[in-house]
JSON list of N, CA and C in Angstrom, two decimals:
[
{"chain": "A", "resi": 96, "resn": "UNK", "atom": "N", "xyz": [93.99, 13.90, 255.00]},
{"chain": "A", "resi": 96, "resn": "UNK", "atom": "CA", "xyz": [94.40, 15.07, 254.45]},
{"chain": "A", "resi": 96, "resn": "UNK", "atom": "C", "xyz": [94.12, 15.24, 253.21]},
{"chain": "A", "resi": 97, "resn": "UNK", "atom": "N", "xyz": [93.77, 16.51, 252.79]},
{"chain": "A", "resi": 97, "resn": "UNK", "atom": "CA", "xyz": [93.34, 17.02, 251.35]},
{"chain": "A", "resi": 97, "resn": "UNK", "atom": "C", "xyz": [94.15, 17.98, 250.91]},
{"chain": "A", "resi": 98, "resn": "UNK", "atom": "N", "xyz": [94.28, 18.08, 249.65]},
{"chain": "A", "resi": 98, "resn": "UNK", "atom": "CA", "xyz": [95.21, 19.19, 248.94]},
{"chain": "A", "resi": 98, "resn": "UNK", "atom": "C", "xyz": [94.25, 19.99, 248.11]},
{"chain": "A", "resi": 99, "resn": "UNK", "atom": "N", "xyz": [94.10, 21.11, 248.29]},
{"chain": "A", "resi": 99, "resn": "UNK", "atom": "CA", "xyz": [93.28, 22.20, 247.57]},
{"chain": "A", "resi": 99, "resn": "UNK", "atom": "C", "xyz": [94.01, 22.59, 246.40]},
{"chain": "A", "resi": 100, "resn": "UNK", "atom": "N", "xyz": [93.33, 23.13, 245.56]},
{"chain": "A", "resi": 100, "resn": "UNK", "atom": "CA", "xyz": [93.98, 23.96, 244.19]},
{"chain": "A", "resi": 100, "resn": "UNK", "atom": "C", "xyz": [94.85, 25.02, 244.71]},
{"chain": "A", "resi": 101, "resn": "UNK", "atom": "N", "xyz": [95.87, 25.16, 244.19]},
{"chain": "A", "resi": 101, "resn": "UNK", "atom": "CA", "xyz": [96.93, 26.21, 244.35]},
{"chain": "A", "resi": 101, "resn": "UNK", "atom": "C", "xyz": [97.76, 25.80, 245.71]},
{"chain": "A", "resi": 102, "resn": "UNK", "atom": "N", "xyz": [97.43, 24.90, 246.27]},
{"chain": "A", "resi": 102, "resn": "UNK", "atom": "CA", "xyz": [98.51, 24.49, 247.38]},
{"chain": "A", "resi": 102, "resn": "UNK", "atom": "C", "xyz": [99.63, 23.54, 246.80]},
{"chain": "A", "resi": 103, "resn": "UNK", "atom": "N", "xyz": [100.71, 23.57, 247.64]},
{"chain": "A", "resi": 103, "resn": "UNK", "atom": "CA", "xyz": [101.90, 22.77, 247.24]},
{"chain": "A", "resi": 103, "resn": "UNK", "atom": "C", "xyz": [102.12, 21.74, 248.43]},
{"chain": "A", "resi": 104, "resn": "UNK", "atom": "N", "xyz": [102.27, 20.67, 247.92]},
{"chain": "A", "resi": 104, "resn": "UNK", "atom": "CA", "xyz": [102.69, 19.57, 248.92]},
{"chain": "A", "resi": 104, "resn": "UNK", "atom": "C", "xyz": [103.49, 18.36, 248.29]},
{"chain": "A", "resi": 105, "resn": "UNK", "atom": "N", "xyz": [104.36, 17.72, 249.14]},
{"chain": "A", "resi": 105, "resn": "UNK", "atom": "CA", "xyz": [105.10, 16.62, 248.67]},
{"chain": "A", "resi": 105, "resn": "UNK", "atom": "C", "xyz": [104.31, 15.47, 248.28]},
{"chain": "A", "resi": 106, "resn": "UNK", "atom": "N", "xyz": [102.99, 15.30, 248.83]},
{"chain": "A", "resi": 106, "resn": "UNK", "atom": "CA", "xyz": [102.20, 14.33, 248.42]},
{"chain": "A", "resi": 106, "resn": "UNK", "atom": "C", "xyz": [101.63, 14.39, 246.95]},
{"chain": "A", "resi": 107, "resn": "UNK", "atom": "N", "xyz": [101.92, 15.59, 246.35]},
{"chain": "A", "resi": 107, "resn": "UNK", "atom": "CA", "xyz": [101.63, 15.68, 244.89]},
{"chain": "A", "resi": 107, "resn": "UNK", "atom": "C", "xyz": [102.55, 14.91, 244.01]},
{"chain": "A", "resi": 108, "resn": "UNK", "atom": "N", "xyz": [103.72, 14.65, 244.35]},
{"chain": "A", "resi": 108, "resn": "UNK", "atom": "CA", "xyz": [104.71, 14.12, 243.46]},
{"chain": "A", "resi": 108, "resn": "UNK", "atom": "C", "xyz": [104.24, 12.79, 243.06]},
{"chain": "A", "resi": 109, "resn": "UNK", "atom": "N", "xyz": [103.80, 11.94, 243.70]},
{"chain": "A", "resi": 109, "resn": "UNK", "atom": "CA", "xyz": [103.41, 10.62, 243.28]},
{"chain": "A", "resi": 109, "resn": "UNK", "atom": "C", "xyz": [102.01, 10.77, 242.34]},
{"chain": "A", "resi": 110, "resn": "UNK", "atom": "N", "xyz": [101.16, 11.70, 242.90]},
{"chain": "A", "resi": 110, "resn": "UNK", "atom": "CA", "xyz": [99.89, 11.86, 242.16]},
{"chain": "A", "resi": 110, "resn": "UNK", "atom": "C", "xyz": [100.13, 12.46, 240.82]},
{"chain": "A", "resi": 111, "resn": "UNK", "atom": "N", "xyz": [101.00, 13.33, 240.80]},
{"chain": "A", "resi": 111, "resn": "UNK", "atom": "CA", "xyz": [101.48, 13.86, 239.36]},
{"chain": "A", "resi": 111, "resn": "UNK", "atom": "C", "xyz": [102.04, 12.98, 238.42]},
{"chain": "A", "resi": 112, "resn": "UNK", "atom": "N", "xyz": [102.80, 12.15, 238.97]},
{"chain": "A", "resi": 112, "resn": "UNK", "atom": "CA", "xyz": [103.46, 11.00, 238.35]},
{"chain": "A", "resi": 112, "resn": "UNK", "atom": "C", "xyz": [102.50, 10.16, 237.81]},
{"chain": "A", "resi": 113, "resn": "UNK", "atom": "N", "xyz": [101.56, 9.69, 238.55]},
{"chain": "A", "resi": 113, "resn": "UNK", "atom": "CA", "xyz": [100.41, 8.89, 238.08]},
{"chain": "A", "resi": 113, "resn": "UNK", "atom": "C", "xyz": [99.65, 9.51, 237.00]},
{"chain": "A", "resi": 114, "resn": "UNK", "atom": "N", "xyz": [99.35, 10.74, 236.98]},
{"chain": "A", "resi": 114, "resn": "UNK", "atom": "CA", "xyz": [98.68, 11.48, 235.91]},
{"chain": "A", "resi": 114, "resn": "UNK", "atom": "C", "xyz": [99.68, 11.43, 234.51]},
{"chain": "A", "resi": 115, "resn": "UNK", "atom": "N", "xyz": [100.83, 11.58, 234.77]},
{"chain": "A", "resi": 115, "resn": "UNK", "atom": "CA", "xyz": [101.73, 11.38, 233.57]},
{"chain": "A", "resi": 115, "resn": "UNK", "atom": "C", "xyz": [101.57, 10.04, 232.89]},
{"chain": "A", "resi": 116, "resn": "UNK", "atom": "N", "xyz": [101.72, 8.96, 233.58]},
{"chain": "A", "resi": 116, "resn": "UNK", "atom": "CA", "xyz": [101.44, 7.73, 233.14]},
{"chain": "A", "resi": 116, "resn": "UNK", "atom": "C", "xyz": [100.18, 7.52, 232.63]},
{"chain": "A", "resi": 117, "resn": "UNK", "atom": "N", "xyz": [99.15, 8.00, 233.19]},
{"chain": "A", "resi": 117, "resn": "UNK", "atom": "CA", "xyz": [97.78, 7.80, 232.76]},
{"chain": "A", "resi": 117, "resn": "UNK", "atom": "C", "xyz": [97.46, 8.56, 231.51]},
{"chain": "A", "resi": 118, "resn": "UNK", "atom": "N", "xyz": [98.33, 9.64, 231.25]},
{"chain": "A", "resi": 118, "resn": "UNK", "atom": "CA", "xyz": [98.05, 10.68, 230.01]},
{"chain": "A", "resi": 118, "resn": "UNK", "atom": "C", "xyz": [98.43, 9.76, 228.82]},
{"chain": "A", "resi": 119, "resn": "UNK", "atom": "N", "xyz": [99.20, 8.65, 228.94]},
{"chain": "A", "resi": 119, "resn": "UNK", "atom": "CA", "xyz": [99.55, 7.90, 227.78]},
{"chain": "A", "resi": 119, "resn": "UNK", "atom": "C", "xyz": [98.50, 6.82, 227.52]},
{"chain": "A", "resi": 120, "resn": "UNK", "atom": "N", "xyz": [97.59, 6.59, 228.36]},
{"chain": "A", "resi": 120, "resn": "UNK", "atom": "CA", "xyz": [96.33, 5.63, 228.24]},
{"chain": "A", "resi": 120, "resn": "UNK", "atom": "C", "xyz": [95.07, 6.38, 227.93]},
{"chain": "A", "resi": 121, "resn": "UNK", "atom": "N", "xyz": [94.69, 7.52, 228.48]},
{"chain": "A", "resi": 121, "resn": "UNK", "atom": "CA", "xyz": [93.68, 8.24, 228.38]},
{"chain": "A", "resi": 121, "resn": "UNK", "atom": "C", "xyz": [93.65, 9.48, 227.92]},
{"chain": "A", "resi": 122, "resn": "UNK", "atom": "N", "xyz": [92.96, 9.94, 226.71]},
{"chain": "A", "resi": 122, "resn": "UNK", "atom": "CA", "xyz": [93.03, 11.05, 226.06]},
{"chain": "A", "resi": 122, "resn": "UNK", "atom": "C", "xyz": [92.82, 12.29, 226.95]},
{"chain": "A", "resi": 123, "resn": "UNK", "atom": "N", "xyz": [91.83, 12.14, 227.89]},
{"chain": "A", "resi": 123, "resn": "UNK", "atom": "CA", "xyz": [91.34, 13.26, 228.48]},
{"chain": "A", "resi": 123, "resn": "UNK", "atom": "C", "xyz": [92.18, 13.62, 229.75]},
{"chain": "A", "resi": 124, "resn": "UNK", "atom": "N", "xyz": [93.34, 12.89, 229.92]},
{"chain": "A", "resi": 124, "resn": "UNK", "atom": "CA", "xyz": [94.34, 13.26, 231.05]},
{"chain": "A", "resi": 124, "resn": "UNK", "atom": "C", "xyz": [95.45, 13.77, 230.35]},
{"chain": "A", "resi": 125, "resn": "UNK", "atom": "N", "xyz": [95.76, 15.02, 230.91]},
{"chain": "A", "resi": 125, "resn": "UNK", "atom": "CA", "xyz": [96.80, 15.85, 230.36]},
{"chain": "A", "resi": 125, "resn": "UNK", "atom": "C", "xyz": [98.21, 15.47, 230.95]},
{"chain": "A", "resi": 126, "resn": "UNK", "atom": "N", "xyz": [99.24, 15.53, 230.09]},
{"chain": "A", "resi": 126, "resn": "UNK", "atom": "CA", "xyz": [100.59, 15.34, 230.66]},
{"chain": "A", "resi": 126, "resn": "UNK", "atom": "C", "xyz": [100.99, 16.35, 231.76]},
{"chain": "A", "resi": 127, "resn": "UNK", "atom": "N", "xyz": [101.45, 16.06, 232.71]},
{"chain": "A", "resi": 127, "resn": "UNK", "atom": "CA", "xyz": [101.53, 17.01, 234.07]},
{"chain": "A", "resi": 127, "resn": "UNK", "atom": "C", "xyz": [103.03, 17.08, 234.48]},
{"chain": "A", "resi": 128, "resn": "UNK", "atom": "N", "xyz": [103.39, 18.35, 234.95]},
{"chain": "A", "resi": 128, "resn": "UNK", "atom": "CA", "xyz": [104.60, 18.59, 235.55]},
{"chain": "A", "resi": 128, "resn": "UNK", "atom": "C", "xyz": [104.81, 17.87, 236.97]},
{"chain": "A", "resi": 129, "resn": "UNK", "atom": "N", "xyz": [105.79, 17.18, 237.26]},
{"chain": "A", "resi": 129, "resn": "UNK", "atom": "CA", "xyz": [105.84, 16.52, 238.72]},
{"chain": "A", "resi": 129, "resn": "UNK", "atom": "C", "xyz": [106.78, 17.58, 239.50]},
{"chain": "A", "resi": 130, "resn": "UNK", "atom": "N", "xyz": [105.89, 18.64, 240.13]},
{"chain": "A", "resi": 130, "resn": "UNK", "atom": "CA", "xyz": [106.58, 19.75, 240.61]},
{"chain": "A", "resi": 130, "resn": "UNK", "atom": "C", "xyz": [106.09, 19.85, 242.14]},
{"chain": "A", "resi": 131, "resn": "UNK", "atom": "N", "xyz": [105.01, 19.12, 242.56]},
{"chain": "A", "resi": 131, "resn": "UNK", "atom": "CA", "xyz": [104.45, 19.46, 243.93]},
{"chain": "A", "resi": 131, "resn": "UNK", "atom": "C", "xyz": [103.60, 20.54, 243.98]},
{"chain": "A", "resi": 132, "resn": "UNK", "atom": "N", "xyz": [103.04, 21.25, 242.86]},
{"chain": "A", "resi": 132, "resn": "UNK", "atom": "CA", "xyz": [102.29, 22.49, 243.02]},
{"chain": "A", "resi": 132, "resn": "UNK", "atom": "C", "xyz": [100.87, 21.87, 242.39]},
{"chain": "A", "resi": 133, "resn": "UNK", "atom": "N", "xyz": [99.87, 22.16, 243.17]},
{"chain": "A", "resi": 133, "resn": "UNK", "atom": "CA", "xyz": [98.38, 21.79, 242.66]},
{"chain": "A", "resi": 133, "resn": "UNK", "atom": "C", "xyz": [97.88, 22.98, 241.80]},
{"chain": "A", "resi": 134, "resn": "UNK", "atom": "N", "xyz": [98.51, 23.06, 240.51]},
{"chain": "A", "resi": 134, "resn": "UNK", "atom": "CA", "xyz": [98.07, 24.13, 239.66]},
{"chain": "A", "resi": 134, "resn": "UNK", "atom": "C", "xyz": [97.84, 23.48, 238.33]},
{"chain": "A", "resi": 135, "resn": "UNK", "atom": "N", "xyz": [97.48, 24.37, 237.34]},
{"chain": "A", "resi": 135, "resn": "UNK", "atom": "CA", "xyz": [97.25, 24.02, 235.90]},
{"chain": "A", "resi": 135, "resn": "UNK", "atom": "C", "xyz": [96.69, 22.64, 235.57]},
{"chain": "A", "resi": 136, "resn": "UNK", "atom": "N", "xyz": [97.61, 21.82, 234.95]},
{"chain": "A", "resi": 136, "resn": "UNK", "atom": "CA", "xyz": [96.95, 20.48, 234.54]},
{"chain": "A", "resi": 136, "resn": "UNK", "atom": "C", "xyz": [96.69, 19.64, 235.68]},
{"chain": "A", "resi": 137, "resn": "UNK", "atom": "N", "xyz": [97.32, 19.57, 236.82]},
{"chain": "A", "resi": 137, "resn": "UNK", "atom": "CA", "xyz": [97.03, 18.97, 237.99]},
{"chain": "A", "resi": 137, "resn": "UNK", "atom": "C", "xyz": [95.59, 19.22, 238.38]},
{"chain": "A", "resi": 138, "resn": "UNK", "atom": "N", "xyz": [95.23, 20.23, 238.50]},
{"chain": "A", "resi": 138, "resn": "UNK", "atom": "CA", "xyz": [93.81, 20.77, 238.84]},
{"chain": "A", "resi": 138, "resn": "UNK", "atom": "C", "xyz": [92.74, 20.19, 237.67]},
{"chain": "A", "resi": 139, "resn": "UNK", "atom": "N", "xyz": [93.20, 20.48, 236.51]},
{"chain": "A", "resi": 139, "resn": "UNK", "atom": "CA", "xyz": [92.41, 20.01, 235.27]},
{"chain": "A", "resi": 139, "resn": "UNK", "atom": "C", "xyz": [92.19, 18.52, 235.46]},
{"chain": "A", "resi": 140, "resn": "UNK", "atom": "N", "xyz": [93.16, 17.76, 235.49]},
{"chain": "A", "resi": 140, "resn": "UNK", "atom": "CA", "xyz": [93.11, 16.23, 235.60]},
{"chain": "A", "resi": 140, "resn": "UNK", "atom": "C", "xyz": [92.41, 15.63, 236.97]},
{"chain": "A", "resi": 141, "resn": "UNK", "atom": "N", "xyz": [92.42, 16.39, 237.97]},
{"chain": "A", "resi": 141, "resn": "UNK", "atom": "CA", "xyz": [91.77, 16.16, 239.20]},
{"chain": "A", "resi": 141, "resn": "UNK", "atom": "C", "xyz": [90.25, 16.39, 238.92]},
{"chain": "A", "resi": 142, "resn": "UNK", "atom": "N", "xyz": [89.78, 17.55, 238.35]},
{"chain": "A", "resi": 142, "resn": "UNK", "atom": "CA", "xyz": [88.46, 17.78, 237.98]},
{"chain": "A", "resi": 142, "resn": "UNK", "atom": "C", "xyz": [87.90, 16.58, 237.17]},
{"chain": "A", "resi": 143, "resn": "UNK", "atom": "N", "xyz": [88.48, 16.43, 236.01]},
{"chain": "A", "resi": 143, "resn": "UNK", "atom": "CA", "xyz": [88.24, 15.33, 235.16]},
{"chain": "A", "resi": 143, "resn": "UNK", "atom": "C", "xyz": [88.00, 13.91, 235.73]},
{"chain": "A", "resi": 144, "resn": "UNK", "atom": "N", "xyz": [88.97, 13.61, 236.59]},
{"chain": "A", "resi": 144, "resn": "UNK", "atom": "CA", "xyz": [88.75, 12.27, 237.35]},
{"chain": "A", "resi": 144, "resn": "UNK", "atom": "C", "xyz": [87.64, 12.32, 238.23]},
{"chain": "A", "resi": 145, "resn": "UNK", "atom": "N", "xyz": [87.37, 13.44, 238.97]},
{"chain": "A", "resi": 145, "resn": "UNK", "atom": "CA", "xyz": [86.20, 13.55, 239.89]},
{"chain": "A", "resi": 145, "resn": "UNK", "atom": "C", "xyz": [84.91, 13.60, 238.95]},
{"chain": "A", "resi": 146, "resn": "UNK", "atom": "N", "xyz": [84.85, 14.15, 237.83]},
{"chain": "A", "resi": 146, "resn": "UNK", "atom": "CA", "xyz": [83.62, 14.07, 236.96]},
{"chain": "A", "resi": 146, "resn": "UNK", "atom": "C", "xyz": [83.29, 12.74, 236.67]},
{"chain": "A", "resi": 147, "resn": "UNK", "atom": "N", "xyz": [84.34, 11.96, 236.12]},
{"chain": "A", "resi": 147, "resn": "UNK", "atom": "CA", "xyz": [84.11, 10.48, 235.80]},
{"chain": "A", "resi": 147, "resn": "UNK", "atom": "C", "xyz": [83.73, 9.65, 236.84]},
{"chain": "A", "resi": 148, "resn": "UNK", "atom": "N", "xyz": [84.11, 9.97, 238.05]},
{"chain": "A", "resi": 148, "resn": "UNK", "atom": "CA", "xyz": [83.73, 9.09, 239.21]},
{"chain": "A", "resi": 148, "resn": "UNK", "atom": "C", "xyz": [82.49, 9.60, 239.73]},
{"chain": "A", "resi": 149, "resn": "UNK", "atom": "N", "xyz": [81.86, 10.55, 239.31]},
{"chain": "A", "resi": 149, "resn": "UNK", "atom": "CA", "xyz": [80.60, 11.08, 239.89]},
{"chain": "A", "resi": 149, "resn": "UNK", "atom": "C", "xyz": [80.70, 11.88, 241.08]},
{"chain": "A", "resi": 150, "resn": "UNK", "atom": "N", "xyz": [81.99, 12.45, 241.13]},
{"chain": "A", "resi": 150, "resn": "UNK", "atom": "CA", "xyz": [82.30, 13.19, 242.41]},
{"chain": "A", "resi": 150, "resn": "UNK", "atom": "C", "xyz": [82.11, 14.68, 242.04]},
{"chain": "A", "resi": 151, "resn": "UNK", "atom": "N", "xyz": [81.94, 15.63, 243.09]},
{"chain": "A", "resi": 151, "resn": "UNK", "atom": "CA", "xyz": [81.94, 17.07, 242.71]},
{"chain": "A", "resi": 151, "resn": "UNK", "atom": "C", "xyz": [83.21, 17.50, 242.17]},
{"chain": "A", "resi": 152, "resn": "UNK", "atom": "N", "xyz": [83.26, 18.15, 240.95]},
{"chain": "A", "resi": 152, "resn": "UNK", "atom": "CA", "xyz": [84.64, 18.53, 240.35]},
{"chain": "A", "resi": 152, "resn": "UNK", "atom": "C", "xyz": [85.09, 19.74, 240.99]},
{"chain": "A", "resi": 153, "resn": "UNK", "atom": "N", "xyz": [85.37, 19.69, 242.09]},
{"chain": "A", "resi": 153, "resn": "UNK", "atom": "CA", "xyz": [86.04, 20.86, 242.99]},
{"chain": "A", "resi": 153, "resn": "UNK", "atom": "C", "xyz": [87.45, 21.07, 242.74]},
{"chain": "A", "resi": 154, "resn": "UNK", "atom": "N", "xyz": [88.43, 20.04, 242.36]},
{"chain": "A", "resi": 154, "resn": "UNK", "atom": "CA", "xyz": [89.73, 20.04, 242.25]},
{"chain": "A", "resi": 154, "resn": "UNK", "atom": "C", "xyz": [90.36, 19.65, 243.49]},
{"chain": "A", "resi": 155, "resn": "UNK", "atom": "N", "xyz": [89.82, 19.49, 244.49]},
{"chain": "A", "resi": 155, "resn": "UNK", "atom": "CA", "xyz": [90.46, 18.97, 245.97]},
{"chain": "A", "resi": 155, "resn": "UNK", "atom": "C", "xyz": [90.73, 17.50, 245.85]},
{"chain": "A", "resi": 156, "resn": "UNK", "atom": "N", "xyz": [92.05, 17.27, 246.16]},
{"chain": "A", "resi": 156, "resn": "UNK", "atom": "CA", "xyz": [92.46, 15.71, 246.11]},
{"chain": "A", "resi": 156, "resn": "UNK", "atom": "C", "xyz": [92.16, 15.23, 247.60]},
{"chain": "A", "resi": 157, "resn": "UNK", "atom": "N", "xyz": [91.36, 14.49, 247.62]},
{"chain": "A", "resi": 157, "resn": "UNK", "atom": "CA", "xyz": [90.97, 13.72, 248.75]},
{"chain": "A", "resi": 157, "resn": "UNK", "atom": "C", "xyz": [91.50, 12.38, 249.05]},
{"chain": "A", "resi": 158, "resn": "UNK", "atom": "N", "xyz": [91.43, 11.82, 250.08]},
{"chain": "A", "resi": 158, "resn": "UNK", "atom": "CA", "xyz": [91.92, 10.45, 250.27]},
{"chain": "A", "resi": 158, "resn": "UNK", "atom": "C", "xyz": [90.94, 9.40, 249.34]},
{"chain": "A", "resi": 159, "resn": "UNK", "atom": "N", "xyz": [89.72, 9.62, 249.19]},
{"chain": "A", "resi": 159, "resn": "UNK", "atom": "CA", "xyz": [89.08, 8.85, 248.39]},
{"chain": "A", "resi": 159, "resn": "UNK", "atom": "C", "xyz": [89.49, 9.12, 246.75]},
{"chain": "A", "resi": 160, "resn": "UNK", "atom": "N", "xyz": [89.66, 10.28, 246.41]},
{"chain": "A", "resi": 160, "resn": "UNK", "atom": "CA", "xyz": [90.15, 10.41, 245.06]},
{"chain": "A", "resi": 160, "resn": "UNK", "atom": "C", "xyz": [91.58, 9.80, 244.96]},
{"chain": "A", "resi": 161, "resn": "UNK", "atom": "N", "xyz": [92.53, 9.86, 245.91]},
{"chain": "A", "resi": 161, "resn": "UNK", "atom": "CA", "xyz": [93.83, 9.26, 245.72]},
{"chain": "A", "resi": 161, "resn": "UNK", "atom": "C", "xyz": [93.56, 7.70, 245.65]},
{"chain": "A", "resi": 162, "resn": "UNK", "atom": "N", "xyz": [92.78, 7.08, 246.32]},
{"chain": "A", "resi": 162, "resn": "UNK", "atom": "CA", "xyz": [92.50, 5.77, 246.36]},
{"chain": "A", "resi": 162, "resn": "UNK", "atom": "C", "xyz": [92.11, 5.37, 244.78]},
{"chain": "A", "resi": 163, "resn": "UNK", "atom": "N", "xyz": [91.10, 6.12, 244.26]},
{"chain": "A", "resi": 163, "resn": "UNK", "atom": "CA", "xyz": [90.63, 5.88, 242.95]},
{"chain": "A", "resi": 163, "resn": "UNK", "atom": "C", "xyz": [91.79, 6.00, 241.84]},
{"chain": "A", "resi": 164, "resn": "UNK", "atom": "N", "xyz": [92.68, 7.03, 242.03]},
{"chain": "A", "resi": 164, "resn": "UNK", "atom": "CA", "xyz": [93.69, 7.32, 241.11]},
{"chain": "A", "resi": 164, "resn": "UNK", "atom": "C", "xyz": [94.79, 6.07, 241.27]},
{"chain": "A", "resi": 165, "resn": "UNK", "atom": "N", "xyz": [95.05, 5.66, 242.46]},
{"chain": "A", "resi": 165, "resn": "UNK", "atom": "CA", "xyz": [95.98, 4.72, 242.58]},
{"chain": "A", "resi": 165, "resn": "UNK", "atom": "C", "xyz": [95.32, 3.38, 241.85]},
{"chain": "A", "resi": 166, "resn": "UNK", "atom": "N", "xyz": [94.21, 3.19, 242.07]},
{"chain": "A", "resi": 166, "resn": "UNK", "atom": "CA", "xyz": [93.53, 1.98, 241.42]},
{"chain": "A", "resi": 166, "resn": "UNK", "atom": "C", "xyz": [93.64, 1.99, 239.89]},
{"chain": "A", "resi": 167, "resn": "UNK", "atom": "N", "xyz": [93.32, 3.13, 239.41]},
{"chain": "A", "resi": 167, "resn": "UNK", "atom": "CA", "xyz": [93.44, 3.33, 237.80]},
{"chain": "A", "resi": 167, "resn": "UNK", "atom": "C", "xyz": [94.97, 3.20, 237.39]},
{"chain": "A", "resi": 168, "resn": "UNK", "atom": "N", "xyz": [95.83, 3.68, 238.21]},
{"chain": "A", "resi": 168, "resn": "UNK", "atom": "CA", "xyz": [97.21, 3.43, 237.79]},
{"chain": "A", "resi": 168, "resn": "UNK", "atom": "C", "xyz": [97.78, 2.05, 237.98]},
{"chain": "A", "resi": 169, "resn": "UNK", "atom": "N", "xyz": [97.27, 1.45, 238.97]},
{"chain": "A", "resi": 169, "resn": "UNK", "atom": "CA", "xyz": [97.66, 0.08, 239.14]},
{"chain": "A", "resi": 169, "resn": "UNK", "atom": "C", "xyz": [97.07, -0.85, 237.99]},
{"chain": "A", "resi": 170, "resn": "UNK", "atom": "N", "xyz": [95.80, -0.59, 237.58]},
{"chain": "A", "resi": 170, "resn": "UNK", "atom": "CA", "xyz": [95.14, -1.37, 236.58]},
{"chain": "A", "resi": 170, "resn": "UNK", "atom": "C", "xyz": [95.59, -1.08, 235.30]},
{"chain": "A", "resi": 171, "resn": "UNK", "atom": "N", "xyz": [95.96, 0.22, 234.89]},
{"chain": "A", "resi": 171, "resn": "UNK", "atom": "CA", "xyz": [96.07, 0.66, 233.51]},
{"chain": "A", "resi": 171, "resn": "UNK", "atom": "C", "xyz": [97.72, 0.69, 233.21]},
{"chain": "A", "resi": 172, "resn": "UNK", "atom": "N", "xyz": [98.36, 0.81, 234.28]},
{"chain": "A", "resi": 172, "resn": "UNK", "atom": "CA", "xyz": [99.87, 1.01, 234.16]},
{"chain": "A", "resi": 172, "resn": "UNK", "atom": "C", "xyz": [100.63, -0.27, 234.70]},
{"chain": "A", "resi": 173, "resn": "UNK", "atom": "N", "xyz": [100.50, -0.32, 235.94]},
{"chain": "A", "resi": 173, "resn": "UNK", "atom": "CA", "xyz": [101.31, -1.46, 236.68]},
{"chain": "A", "resi": 173, "resn": "UNK", "atom": "C", "xyz": [100.95, -2.78, 236.15]},
{"chain": "A", "resi": 174, "resn": "UNK", "atom": "N", "xyz": [99.80, -3.06, 235.99]},
{"chain": "A", "resi": 174, "resn": "UNK", "atom": "CA", "xyz": [99.32, -4.59, 235.56]},
{"chain": "A", "resi": 174, "resn": "UNK", "atom": "C", "xyz": [99.21, -4.66, 234.05]},
{"chain": "A", "resi": 175, "resn": "UNK", "atom": "N", "xyz": [99.40, -3.76, 233.46]},
{"chain": "A", "resi": 175, "resn": "UNK", "atom": "CA", "xyz": [99.28, -3.72, 231.85]},
{"chain": "A", "resi": 175, "resn": "UNK", "atom": "C", "xyz": [100.63, -4.14, 231.31]},
{"chain": "A", "resi": 176, "resn": "UNK", "atom": "N", "xyz": [100.68, -5.44, 230.63]},
{"chain": "A", "resi": 176, "resn": "UNK", "atom": "CA", "xyz": [101.97, -5.80, 230.25]},
{"chain": "A", "resi": 176, "resn": "UNK", "atom": "C", "xyz": [102.38, -5.29, 228.82]},
{"chain": "A", "resi": 177, "resn": "UNK", "atom": "N", "xyz": [101.46, -4.55, 228.15]},
{"chain": "A", "resi": 177, "resn": "UNK", "atom": "CA", "xyz": [101.70, -3.86, 226.90]},
{"chain": "A", "resi": 177, "resn": "UNK", "atom": "C", "xyz": [102.11, -2.40, 227.16]},
{"chain": "A", "resi": 178, "resn": "UNK", "atom": "N", "xyz": [102.11, -1.84, 228.34]},
{"chain": "A", "resi": 178, "resn": "UNK", "atom": "CA", "xyz": [102.38, -0.60, 228.61]},
{"chain": "A", "resi": 178, "resn": "UNK", "atom": "C", "xyz": [103.91, -0.41, 228.60]},
{"chain": "A", "resi": 179, "resn": "UNK", "atom": "N", "xyz": [104.51, 0.46, 227.69]},
{"chain": "A", "resi": 179, "resn": "UNK", "atom": "CA", "xyz": [105.97, 0.69, 227.54]},
{"chain": "A", "resi": 179, "resn": "UNK", "atom": "C", "xyz": [106.40, 1.94, 228.23]},
{"chain": "A", "resi": 180, "resn": "UNK", "atom": "N", "xyz": [105.67, 2.55, 228.98]},
{"chain": "A", "resi": 180, "resn": "UNK", "atom": "CA", "xyz": [106.17, 3.62, 229.79]},
{"chain": "A", "resi": 180, "resn": "UNK", "atom": "C", "xyz": [106.15, 4.99, 228.83]},
{"chain": "A", "resi": 181, "resn": "UNK", "atom": "N", "xyz": [105.32, 4.91, 227.85]},
{"chain": "A", "resi": 181, "resn": "UNK", "atom": "CA", "xyz": [105.12, 5.97, 226.93]},
{"chain": "A", "resi": 181, "resn": "UNK", "atom": "C", "xyz": [106.39, 6.39, 226.27]},
{"chain": "A", "resi": 182, "resn": "UNK", "atom": "N", "xyz": [107.07, 5.30, 226.03]},
{"chain": "A", "resi": 182, "resn": "UNK", "atom": "CA", "xyz": [108.42, 5.69, 225.22]},
{"chain": "A", "resi": 182, "resn": "UNK", "atom": "C", "xyz": [108.47, 5.11, 223.90]},
{"chain": "A", "resi": 183, "resn": "UNK", "atom": "N", "xyz": [107.34, 5.16, 223.16]},
{"chain": "A", "resi": 183, "resn": "UNK", "atom": "CA", "xyz": [107.20, 4.58, 221.78]},
{"chain": "A", "resi": 183, "resn": "UNK", "atom": "C", "xyz": [108.03, 5.54, 220.75]}
]
């Protein structure tokens, strides 16, 4: 399953939440609304991540991109004992 720019999907809720968490760690990731709409910051964050991974920055969220995003979130948020949830 892929999610193209301008689509809405319940699958976007965890993706947008991960972008929110990662925005506290990476300067190039924007804070995102968790609203299920693949618009604005979600598209920009998707493209930035695709560029960093050497993928075509088309804004489409693929299973491969989901796995990479999940890995980043796991590494930099879940397993980071110093992450305070952005509540400084």
